[in-house]
mmCIF file of C-alpha atoms in Angstrom:
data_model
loop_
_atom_site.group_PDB
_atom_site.id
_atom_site.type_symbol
_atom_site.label_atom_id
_atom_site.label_comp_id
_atom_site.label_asym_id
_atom_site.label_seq_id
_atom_site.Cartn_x
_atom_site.Cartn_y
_atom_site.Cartn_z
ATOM 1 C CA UNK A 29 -22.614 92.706 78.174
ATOM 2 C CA UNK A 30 -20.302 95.708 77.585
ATOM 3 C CA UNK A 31 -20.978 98.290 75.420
ATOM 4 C CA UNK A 32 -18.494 100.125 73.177
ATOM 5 C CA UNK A 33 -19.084 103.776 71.416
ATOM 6 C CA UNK A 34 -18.541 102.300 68.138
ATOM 7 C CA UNK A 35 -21.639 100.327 67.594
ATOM 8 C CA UNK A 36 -23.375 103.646 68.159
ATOM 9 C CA UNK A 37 -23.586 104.762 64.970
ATOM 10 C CA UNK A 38 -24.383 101.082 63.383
ATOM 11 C CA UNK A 39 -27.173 100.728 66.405
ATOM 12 C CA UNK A 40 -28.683 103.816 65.118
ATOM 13 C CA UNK A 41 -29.126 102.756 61.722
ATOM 14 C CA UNK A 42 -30.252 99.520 62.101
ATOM 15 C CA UNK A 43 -33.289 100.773 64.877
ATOM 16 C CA UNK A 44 -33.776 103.396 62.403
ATOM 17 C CA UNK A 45 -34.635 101.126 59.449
ATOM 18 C CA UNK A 46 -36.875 98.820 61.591
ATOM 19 C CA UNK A 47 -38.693 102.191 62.814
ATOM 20 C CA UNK A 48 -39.065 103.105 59.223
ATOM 21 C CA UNK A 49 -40.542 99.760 58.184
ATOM 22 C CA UNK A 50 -37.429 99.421 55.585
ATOM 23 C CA UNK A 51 -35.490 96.434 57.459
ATOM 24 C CA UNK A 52 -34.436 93.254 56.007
ATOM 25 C CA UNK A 53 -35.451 90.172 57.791
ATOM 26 C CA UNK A 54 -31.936 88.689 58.413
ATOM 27 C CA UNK A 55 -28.659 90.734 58.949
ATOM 28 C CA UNK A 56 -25.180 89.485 58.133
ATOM 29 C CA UNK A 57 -22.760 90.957 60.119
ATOM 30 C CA UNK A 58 -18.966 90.443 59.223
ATOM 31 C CA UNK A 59 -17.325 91.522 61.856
ATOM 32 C CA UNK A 60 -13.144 91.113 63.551
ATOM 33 C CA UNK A 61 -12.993 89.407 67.218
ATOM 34 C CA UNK A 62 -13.343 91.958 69.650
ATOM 35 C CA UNK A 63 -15.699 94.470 67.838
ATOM 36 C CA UNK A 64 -18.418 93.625 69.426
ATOM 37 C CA UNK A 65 -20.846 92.191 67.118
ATOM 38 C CA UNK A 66 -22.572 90.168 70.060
ATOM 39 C CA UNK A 67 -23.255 93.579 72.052
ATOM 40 C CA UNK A 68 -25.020 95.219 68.916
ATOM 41 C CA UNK A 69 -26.954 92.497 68.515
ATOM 42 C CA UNK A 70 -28.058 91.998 71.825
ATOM 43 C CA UNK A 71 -28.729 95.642 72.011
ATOM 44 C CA UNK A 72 -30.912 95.435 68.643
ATOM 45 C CA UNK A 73 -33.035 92.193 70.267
ATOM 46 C CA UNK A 74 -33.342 94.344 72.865
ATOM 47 C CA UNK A 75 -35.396 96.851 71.232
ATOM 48 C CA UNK A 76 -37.051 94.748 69.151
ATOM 49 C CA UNK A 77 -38.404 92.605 72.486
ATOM 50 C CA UNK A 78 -39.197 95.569 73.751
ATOM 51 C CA UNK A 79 -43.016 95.816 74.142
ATOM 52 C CA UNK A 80 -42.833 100.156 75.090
ATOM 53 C CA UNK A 81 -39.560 101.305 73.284
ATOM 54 C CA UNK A 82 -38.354 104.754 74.036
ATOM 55 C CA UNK A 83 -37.390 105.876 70.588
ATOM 56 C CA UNK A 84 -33.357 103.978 70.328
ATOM 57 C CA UNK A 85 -34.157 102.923 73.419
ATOM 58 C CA UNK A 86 -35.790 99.608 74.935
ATOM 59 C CA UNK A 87 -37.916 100.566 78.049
ATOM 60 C CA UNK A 88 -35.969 98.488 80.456
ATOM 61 C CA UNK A 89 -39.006 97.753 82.489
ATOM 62 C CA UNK A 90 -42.033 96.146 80.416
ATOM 63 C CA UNK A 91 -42.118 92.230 80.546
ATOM 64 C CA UNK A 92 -40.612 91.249 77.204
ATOM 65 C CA UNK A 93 -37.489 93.849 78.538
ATOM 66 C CA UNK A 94 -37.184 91.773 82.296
ATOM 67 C CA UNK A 95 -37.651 88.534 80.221
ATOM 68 C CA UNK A 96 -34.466 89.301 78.315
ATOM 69 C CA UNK A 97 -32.582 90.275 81.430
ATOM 70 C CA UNK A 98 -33.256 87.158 82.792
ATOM 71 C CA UNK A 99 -31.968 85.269 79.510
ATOM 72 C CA UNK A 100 -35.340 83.854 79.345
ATOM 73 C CA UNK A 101 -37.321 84.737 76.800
ATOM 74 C CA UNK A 102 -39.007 82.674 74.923
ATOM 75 C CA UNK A 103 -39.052 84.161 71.284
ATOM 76 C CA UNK A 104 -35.402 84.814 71.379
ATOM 77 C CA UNK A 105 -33.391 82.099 69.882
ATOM 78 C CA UNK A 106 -29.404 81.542 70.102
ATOM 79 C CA UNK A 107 -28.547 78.962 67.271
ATOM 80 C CA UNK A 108 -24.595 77.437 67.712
ATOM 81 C CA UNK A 109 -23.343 74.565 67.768
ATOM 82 C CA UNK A 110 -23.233 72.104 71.081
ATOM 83 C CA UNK A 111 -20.347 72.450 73.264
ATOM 84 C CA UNK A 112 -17.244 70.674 72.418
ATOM 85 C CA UNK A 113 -18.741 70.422 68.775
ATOM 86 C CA UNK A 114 -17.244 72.927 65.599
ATOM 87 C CA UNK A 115 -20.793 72.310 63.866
ATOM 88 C CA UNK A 116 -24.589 73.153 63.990
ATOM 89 C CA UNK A 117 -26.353 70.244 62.130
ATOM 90 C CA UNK A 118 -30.112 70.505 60.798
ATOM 91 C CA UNK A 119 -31.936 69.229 63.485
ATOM 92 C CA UNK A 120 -31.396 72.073 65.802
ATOM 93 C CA UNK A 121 -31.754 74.807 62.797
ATOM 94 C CA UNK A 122 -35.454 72.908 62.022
ATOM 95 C CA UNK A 123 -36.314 72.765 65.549
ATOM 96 C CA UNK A 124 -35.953 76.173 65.654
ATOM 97 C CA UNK A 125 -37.497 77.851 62.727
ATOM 98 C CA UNK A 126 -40.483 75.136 63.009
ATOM 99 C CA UNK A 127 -41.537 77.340 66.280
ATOM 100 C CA UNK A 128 -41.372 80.457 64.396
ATOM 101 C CA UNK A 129 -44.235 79.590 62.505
ATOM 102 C CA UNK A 130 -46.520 79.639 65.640
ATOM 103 C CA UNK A 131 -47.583 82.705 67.292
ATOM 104 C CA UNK A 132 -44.920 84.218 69.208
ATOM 105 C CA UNK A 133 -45.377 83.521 72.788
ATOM 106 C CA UNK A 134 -45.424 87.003 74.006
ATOM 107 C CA UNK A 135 -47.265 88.339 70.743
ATOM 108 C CA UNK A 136 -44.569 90.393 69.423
ATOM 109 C CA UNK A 137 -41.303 90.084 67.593
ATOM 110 C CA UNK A 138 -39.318 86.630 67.274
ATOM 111 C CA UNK A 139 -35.675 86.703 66.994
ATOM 112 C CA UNK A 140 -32.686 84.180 65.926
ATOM 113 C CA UNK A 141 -29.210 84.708 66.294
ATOM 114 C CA UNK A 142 -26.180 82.700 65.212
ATOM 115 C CA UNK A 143 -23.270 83.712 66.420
ATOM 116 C CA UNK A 144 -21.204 81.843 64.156
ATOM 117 C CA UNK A 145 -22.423 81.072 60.663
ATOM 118 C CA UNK A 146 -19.169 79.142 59.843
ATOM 119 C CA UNK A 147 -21.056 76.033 61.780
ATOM 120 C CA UNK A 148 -23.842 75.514 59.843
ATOM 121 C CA UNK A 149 -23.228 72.460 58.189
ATOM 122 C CA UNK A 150 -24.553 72.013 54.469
ATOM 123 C CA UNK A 151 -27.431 70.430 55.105
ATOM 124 C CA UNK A 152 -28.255 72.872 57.987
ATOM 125 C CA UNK A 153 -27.654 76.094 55.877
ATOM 126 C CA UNK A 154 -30.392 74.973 53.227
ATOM 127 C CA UNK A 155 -32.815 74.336 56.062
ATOM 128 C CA UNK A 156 -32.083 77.667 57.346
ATOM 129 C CA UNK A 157 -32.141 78.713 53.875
ATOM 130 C CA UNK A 158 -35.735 77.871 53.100
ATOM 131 C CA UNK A 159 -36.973 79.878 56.119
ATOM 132 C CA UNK A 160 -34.833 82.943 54.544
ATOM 133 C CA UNK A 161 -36.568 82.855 51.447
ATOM 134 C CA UNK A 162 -40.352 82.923 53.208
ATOM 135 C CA UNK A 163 -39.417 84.108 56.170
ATOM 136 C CA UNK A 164 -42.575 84.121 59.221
ATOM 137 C CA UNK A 165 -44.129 87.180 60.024
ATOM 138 C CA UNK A 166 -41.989 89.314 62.353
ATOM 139 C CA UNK A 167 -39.457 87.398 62.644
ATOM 140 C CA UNK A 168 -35.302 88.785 62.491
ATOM 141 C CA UNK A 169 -32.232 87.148 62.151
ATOM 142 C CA UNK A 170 -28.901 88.013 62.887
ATOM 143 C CA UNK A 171 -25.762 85.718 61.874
ATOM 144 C CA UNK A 172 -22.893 86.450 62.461
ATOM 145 C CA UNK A 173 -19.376 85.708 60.392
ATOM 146 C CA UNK A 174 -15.749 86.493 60.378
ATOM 147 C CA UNK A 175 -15.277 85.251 56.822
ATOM 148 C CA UNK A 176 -18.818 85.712 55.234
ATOM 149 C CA UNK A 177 -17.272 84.578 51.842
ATOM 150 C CA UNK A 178 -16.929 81.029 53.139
ATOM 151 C CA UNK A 179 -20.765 80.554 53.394
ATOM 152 C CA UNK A 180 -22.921 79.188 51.004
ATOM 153 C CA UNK A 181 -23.719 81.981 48.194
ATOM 154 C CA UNK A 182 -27.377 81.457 48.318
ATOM 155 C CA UNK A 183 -27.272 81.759 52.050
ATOM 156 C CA UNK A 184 -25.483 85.056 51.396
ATOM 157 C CA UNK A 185 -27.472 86.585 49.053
ATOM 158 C CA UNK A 186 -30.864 86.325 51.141
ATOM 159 C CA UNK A 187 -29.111 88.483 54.029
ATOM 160 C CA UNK A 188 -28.407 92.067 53.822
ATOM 161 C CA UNK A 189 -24.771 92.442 54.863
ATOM 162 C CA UNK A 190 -23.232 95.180 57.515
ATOM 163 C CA UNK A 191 -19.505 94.940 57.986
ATOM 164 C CA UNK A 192 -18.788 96.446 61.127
ATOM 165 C CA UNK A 193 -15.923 98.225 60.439
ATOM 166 C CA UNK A 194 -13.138 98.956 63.318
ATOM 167 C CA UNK A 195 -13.172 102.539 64.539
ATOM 168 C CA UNK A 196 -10.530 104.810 63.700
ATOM 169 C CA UNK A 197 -6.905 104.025 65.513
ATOM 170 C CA UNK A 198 -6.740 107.605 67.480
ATOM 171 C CA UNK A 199 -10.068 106.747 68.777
ATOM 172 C CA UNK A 200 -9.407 102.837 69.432
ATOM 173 C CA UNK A 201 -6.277 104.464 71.188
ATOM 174 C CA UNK A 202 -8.027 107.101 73.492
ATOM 175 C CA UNK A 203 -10.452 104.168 74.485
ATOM 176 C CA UNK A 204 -7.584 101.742 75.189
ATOM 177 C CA UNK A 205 -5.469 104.467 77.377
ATOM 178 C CA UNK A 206 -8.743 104.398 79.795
ATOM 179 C CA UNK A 207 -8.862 100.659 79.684
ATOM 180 C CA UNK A 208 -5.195 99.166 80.146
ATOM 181 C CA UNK A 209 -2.142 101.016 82.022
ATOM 182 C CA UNK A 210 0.414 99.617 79.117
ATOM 183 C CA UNK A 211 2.442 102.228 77.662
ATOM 184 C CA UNK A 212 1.133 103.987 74.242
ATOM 185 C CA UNK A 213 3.617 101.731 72.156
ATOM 186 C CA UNK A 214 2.153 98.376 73.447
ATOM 187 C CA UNK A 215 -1.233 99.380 73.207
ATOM 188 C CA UNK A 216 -0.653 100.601 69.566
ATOM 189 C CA UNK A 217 0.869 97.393 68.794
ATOM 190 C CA UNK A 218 -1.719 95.240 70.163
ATOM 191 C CA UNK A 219 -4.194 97.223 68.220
ATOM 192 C CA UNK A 220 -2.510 96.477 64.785
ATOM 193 C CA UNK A 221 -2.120 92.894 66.315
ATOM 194 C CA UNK A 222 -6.090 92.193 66.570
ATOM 195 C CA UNK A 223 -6.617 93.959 63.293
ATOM 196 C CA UNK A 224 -7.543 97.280 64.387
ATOM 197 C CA UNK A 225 -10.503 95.694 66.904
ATOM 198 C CA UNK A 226 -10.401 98.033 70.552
ATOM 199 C CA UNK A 227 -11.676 94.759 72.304
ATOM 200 C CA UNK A 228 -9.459 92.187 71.016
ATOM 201 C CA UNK A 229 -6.696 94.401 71.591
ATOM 202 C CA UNK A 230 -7.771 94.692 75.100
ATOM 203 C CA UNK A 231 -7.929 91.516 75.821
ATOM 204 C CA UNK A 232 -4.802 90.673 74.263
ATOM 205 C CA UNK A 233 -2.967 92.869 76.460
ATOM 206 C CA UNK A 234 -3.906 91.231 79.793
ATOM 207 C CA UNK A 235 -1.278 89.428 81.387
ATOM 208 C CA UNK A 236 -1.440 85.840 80.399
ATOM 209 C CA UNK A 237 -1.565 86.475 76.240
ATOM 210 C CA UNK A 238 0.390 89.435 76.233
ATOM 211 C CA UNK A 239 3.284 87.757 78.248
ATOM 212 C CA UNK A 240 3.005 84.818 75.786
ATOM 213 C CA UNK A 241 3.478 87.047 72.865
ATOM 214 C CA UNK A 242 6.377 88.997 74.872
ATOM 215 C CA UNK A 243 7.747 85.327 75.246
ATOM 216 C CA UNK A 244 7.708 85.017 71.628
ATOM 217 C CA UNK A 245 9.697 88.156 71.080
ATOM 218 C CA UNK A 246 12.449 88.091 73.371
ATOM 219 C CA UNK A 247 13.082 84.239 72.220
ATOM 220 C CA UNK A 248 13.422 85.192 68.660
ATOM 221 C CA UNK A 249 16.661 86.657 68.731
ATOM 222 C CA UNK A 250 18.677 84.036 70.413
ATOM 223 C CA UNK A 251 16.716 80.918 68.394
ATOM 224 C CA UNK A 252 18.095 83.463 65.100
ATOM 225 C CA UNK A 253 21.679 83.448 66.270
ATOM 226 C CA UNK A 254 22.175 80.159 68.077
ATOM 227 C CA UNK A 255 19.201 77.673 67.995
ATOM 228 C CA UNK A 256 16.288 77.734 65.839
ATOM 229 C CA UNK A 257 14.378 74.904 68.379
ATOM 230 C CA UNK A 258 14.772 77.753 70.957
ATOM 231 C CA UNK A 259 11.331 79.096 69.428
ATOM 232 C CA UNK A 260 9.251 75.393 69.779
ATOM 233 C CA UNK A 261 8.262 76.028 73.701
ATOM 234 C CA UNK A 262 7.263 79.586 72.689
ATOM 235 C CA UNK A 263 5.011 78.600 69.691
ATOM 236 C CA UNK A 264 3.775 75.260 70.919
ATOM 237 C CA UNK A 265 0.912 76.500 72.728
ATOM 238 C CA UNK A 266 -2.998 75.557 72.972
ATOM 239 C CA UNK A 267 -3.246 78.585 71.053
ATOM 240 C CA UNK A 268 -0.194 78.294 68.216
ATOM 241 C CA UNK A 269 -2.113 79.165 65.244
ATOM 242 C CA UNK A 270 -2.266 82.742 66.803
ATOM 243 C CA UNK A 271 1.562 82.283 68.364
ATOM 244 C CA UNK A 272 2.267 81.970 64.509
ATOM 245 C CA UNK A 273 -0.261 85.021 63.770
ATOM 246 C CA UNK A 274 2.496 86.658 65.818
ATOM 247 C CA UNK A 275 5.525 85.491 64.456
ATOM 248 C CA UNK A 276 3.955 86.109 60.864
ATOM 249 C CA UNK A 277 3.340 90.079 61.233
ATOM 250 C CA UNK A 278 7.027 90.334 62.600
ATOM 251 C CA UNK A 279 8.061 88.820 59.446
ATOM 252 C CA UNK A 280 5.760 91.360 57.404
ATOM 253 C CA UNK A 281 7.523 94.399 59.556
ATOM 254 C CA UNK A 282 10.866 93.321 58.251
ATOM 255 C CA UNK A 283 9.475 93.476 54.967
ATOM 256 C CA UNK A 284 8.179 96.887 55.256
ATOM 257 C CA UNK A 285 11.599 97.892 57.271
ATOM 258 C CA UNK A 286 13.375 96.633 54.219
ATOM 259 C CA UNK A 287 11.582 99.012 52.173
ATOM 260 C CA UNK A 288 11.517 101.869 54.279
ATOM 261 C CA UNK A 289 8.209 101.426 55.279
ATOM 262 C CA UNK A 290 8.817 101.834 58.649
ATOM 263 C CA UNK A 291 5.565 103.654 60.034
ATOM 264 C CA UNK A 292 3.432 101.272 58.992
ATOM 265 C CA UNK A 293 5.170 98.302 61.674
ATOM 266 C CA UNK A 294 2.362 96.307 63.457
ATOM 267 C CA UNK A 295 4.767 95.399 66.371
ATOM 268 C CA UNK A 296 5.801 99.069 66.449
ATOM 269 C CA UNK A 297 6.869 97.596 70.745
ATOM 270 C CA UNK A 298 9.382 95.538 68.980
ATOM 271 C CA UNK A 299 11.521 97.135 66.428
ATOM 272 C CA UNK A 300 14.420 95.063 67.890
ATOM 273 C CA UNK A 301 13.158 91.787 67.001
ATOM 274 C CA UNK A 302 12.324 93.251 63.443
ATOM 275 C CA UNK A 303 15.461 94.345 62.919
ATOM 276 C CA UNK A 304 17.133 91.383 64.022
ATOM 277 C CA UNK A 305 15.221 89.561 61.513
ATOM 278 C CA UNK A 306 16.085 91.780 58.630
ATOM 279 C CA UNK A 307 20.024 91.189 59.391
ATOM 280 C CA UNK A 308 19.155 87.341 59.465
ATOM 281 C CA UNK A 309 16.733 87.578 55.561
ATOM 282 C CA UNK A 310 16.462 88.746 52.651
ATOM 283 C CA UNK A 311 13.363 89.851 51.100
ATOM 284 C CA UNK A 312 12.992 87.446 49.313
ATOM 285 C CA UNK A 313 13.769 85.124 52.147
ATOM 286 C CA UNK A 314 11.229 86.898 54.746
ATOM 287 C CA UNK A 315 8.323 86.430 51.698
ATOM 288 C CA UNK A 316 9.157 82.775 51.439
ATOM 289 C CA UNK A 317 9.071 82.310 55.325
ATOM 290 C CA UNK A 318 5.643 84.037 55.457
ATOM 291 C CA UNK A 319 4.511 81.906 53.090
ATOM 292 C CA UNK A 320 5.273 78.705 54.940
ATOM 293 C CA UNK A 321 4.644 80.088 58.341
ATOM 294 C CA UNK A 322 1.229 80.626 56.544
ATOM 295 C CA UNK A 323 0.651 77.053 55.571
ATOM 296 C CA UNK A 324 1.991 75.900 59.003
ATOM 297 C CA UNK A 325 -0.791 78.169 60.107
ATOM 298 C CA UNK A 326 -3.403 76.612 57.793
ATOM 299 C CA UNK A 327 -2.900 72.744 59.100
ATOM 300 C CA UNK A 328 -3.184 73.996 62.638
ATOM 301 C CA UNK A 329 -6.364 75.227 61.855
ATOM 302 C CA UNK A 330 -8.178 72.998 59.457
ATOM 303 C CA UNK A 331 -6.350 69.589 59.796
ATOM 304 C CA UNK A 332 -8.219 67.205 62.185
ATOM 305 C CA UNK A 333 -5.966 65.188 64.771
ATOM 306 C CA UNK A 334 -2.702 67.087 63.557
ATOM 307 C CA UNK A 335 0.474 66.376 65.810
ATOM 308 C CA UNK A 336 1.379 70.170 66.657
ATOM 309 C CA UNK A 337 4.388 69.578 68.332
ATOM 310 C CA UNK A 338 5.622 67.718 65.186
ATOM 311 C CA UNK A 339 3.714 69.899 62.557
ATOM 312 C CA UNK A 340 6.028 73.201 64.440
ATOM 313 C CA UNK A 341 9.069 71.031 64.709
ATOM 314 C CA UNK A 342 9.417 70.262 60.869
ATOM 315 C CA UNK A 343 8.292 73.982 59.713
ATOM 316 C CA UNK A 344 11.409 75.767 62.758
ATOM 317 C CA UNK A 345 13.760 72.693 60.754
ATOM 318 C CA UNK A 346 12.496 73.817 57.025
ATOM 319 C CA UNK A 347 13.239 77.799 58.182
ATOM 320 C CA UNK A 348 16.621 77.003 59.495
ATOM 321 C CA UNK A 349 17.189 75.672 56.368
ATOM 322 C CA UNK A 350 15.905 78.461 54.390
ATOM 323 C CA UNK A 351 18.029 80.823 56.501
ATOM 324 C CA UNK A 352 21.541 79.026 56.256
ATOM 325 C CA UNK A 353 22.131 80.588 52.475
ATOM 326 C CA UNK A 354 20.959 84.753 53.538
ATOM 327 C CA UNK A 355 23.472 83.846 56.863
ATOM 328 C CA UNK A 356 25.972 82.810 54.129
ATOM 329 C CA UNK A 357 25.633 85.712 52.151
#
């Protein structure tokens, strides 16, 4: 699992509050795609499985350290949801925390980690819950979310809460210029595209996403000035909701170039496309877009069994139609 320089400082704080006997029991960790959470984490079970740490440092040689190498310990516990499923359902959350009430296997600390909270179901989040409130003897857990403020509030307020925080951009950038051999300009821009997160932008710039979002720009002028349907093969992806992610921050960046905001572009690559879009809207125009774009967005994500291909169809229709009147003018 790769390791990135900005979980240093968080890694250091968290081994220093178990070392000091001052650490909460279960860790919420709000965190972007691409920052990494799963690496700190691992690192943390690391050293708490560790049966001779070196200070920050697991041993890397004792049993409980070769039993996590191998994947295989026993104490260690990943909680998500089964494949091809979007929820975790009570059965597996009681089937775990029942075995933390035992002795842990190799006599030392036991350790459960949810990747993503989001899946708990109701039902499973109150089970959890209960173990929260009177937790077992050394045990940890670690969940993980990307919107903490859509879990339940009591399950919130029984965590202590770390929002890893992306690094600064010059130092994102200097790691990214070792990583990918993109110009400055695209790695910038896929930087502000993954919110600031070094390891979403790098994998956003390999060749299959970043060509798709390339598609998406160079398409955009000609649907504009000719054909508006020009932009369904470019947007109709497995992966649309972010295709519209895309479009939607090129809409914000004619915003900001209509009010001379221009350093502050997130497809700072692209100026042409944003410009193009500020000759085709108004202001006012660009803000409405956004705002249907956004609940175009919101269907793809959360509607069950929606027809894309129809769903993208009606919103490109709607937008031509919004358009026709700032053409006019």
């Amino acid at each position: 699992m790769n390791w990135y320089p900005w979980l240093n400082q968080p890694y250091r704080q968290i081994i220093a509050q178990h070392q000091g006997s001052r650490a909460h029991h279960a860790l919420l960790i709000q965190a972007l795609p691409g920052m990494g959470d799963d690496a700190l984490i691992w690192g943390v079970s690391r050293w708490l499985m560790c049966q001779q740490p070196e200070g920050l440092k697991s041993c890397g040689h004792c049993h409980g350290c070769q039993l996590m190498q191998a994947n295989t310990h026993p104490d260690w516990y990943r909680l998500e949801a089964e494949k091809g499923k979007s929820t975790l359902g009570i059965d597996a959350v009681r089937q775990v925390t029942e075995k933390l009430y035992h002795f842990a296997q190799q006599g030392g600390a036991k350790v459960v980690w949810l990747p993503d909270a989001a899946q708990l179901s109701e039902a499973a989040a109150n089970a959890l819950l209960k173990t929260l409130e009177e937790p077992p003897a050394n045990s940890w857990f670690f969940l993980t979310s990307r919107e903490p403020s859509r879990l339940l509030a009591t399950l919130r307020s029984r965590c202590m809460t770390l929002h890893l925080s992306p690094p600064e951009e010059k130092q994102s950038q200097q790691w990214l210029a070792k990583q990918s051999s993109l110009d400055e300009a695209a790695r910038l821009a896929a930087l502000r595209l993954s919110g600031g997160a070094p390891g979403a932008a790098l994998a956003l710039l390999e060749t299959v996403p970043w060509q798709a979002r390339q598609a998406l720009c160079a398409a955009i002028p000609g649907a504009l000035q000719q054909d508006i349907m020009q932009l369904l093969p470019v947007l109709n992806g497995e992966d649309a909701a972010v295709r519209i992610g895309w479009l939607l921050t090129l809409l914000v960046d004619a915003m900001k170039w209509h009010q001379g905001a221009t350093q502050w572009l997130t497809n700072c690559d692209r100026t042409d496309v944003v410009t193009v879009l500020t000759q085709h809207l108004s202001v006012s125009a660009l803000s409405e877009s956004a705002h249907r774009w956004m609940q175009c967005r919101e269907r793809l994500l959360h509607v069950q069994a929606v027809n894309r291909e129809l769903l993208i169809t009606d919103q490109l229709l709607a937008w031509e139609q919004l358009m026709k009147p700032a053409m006019i003018g």
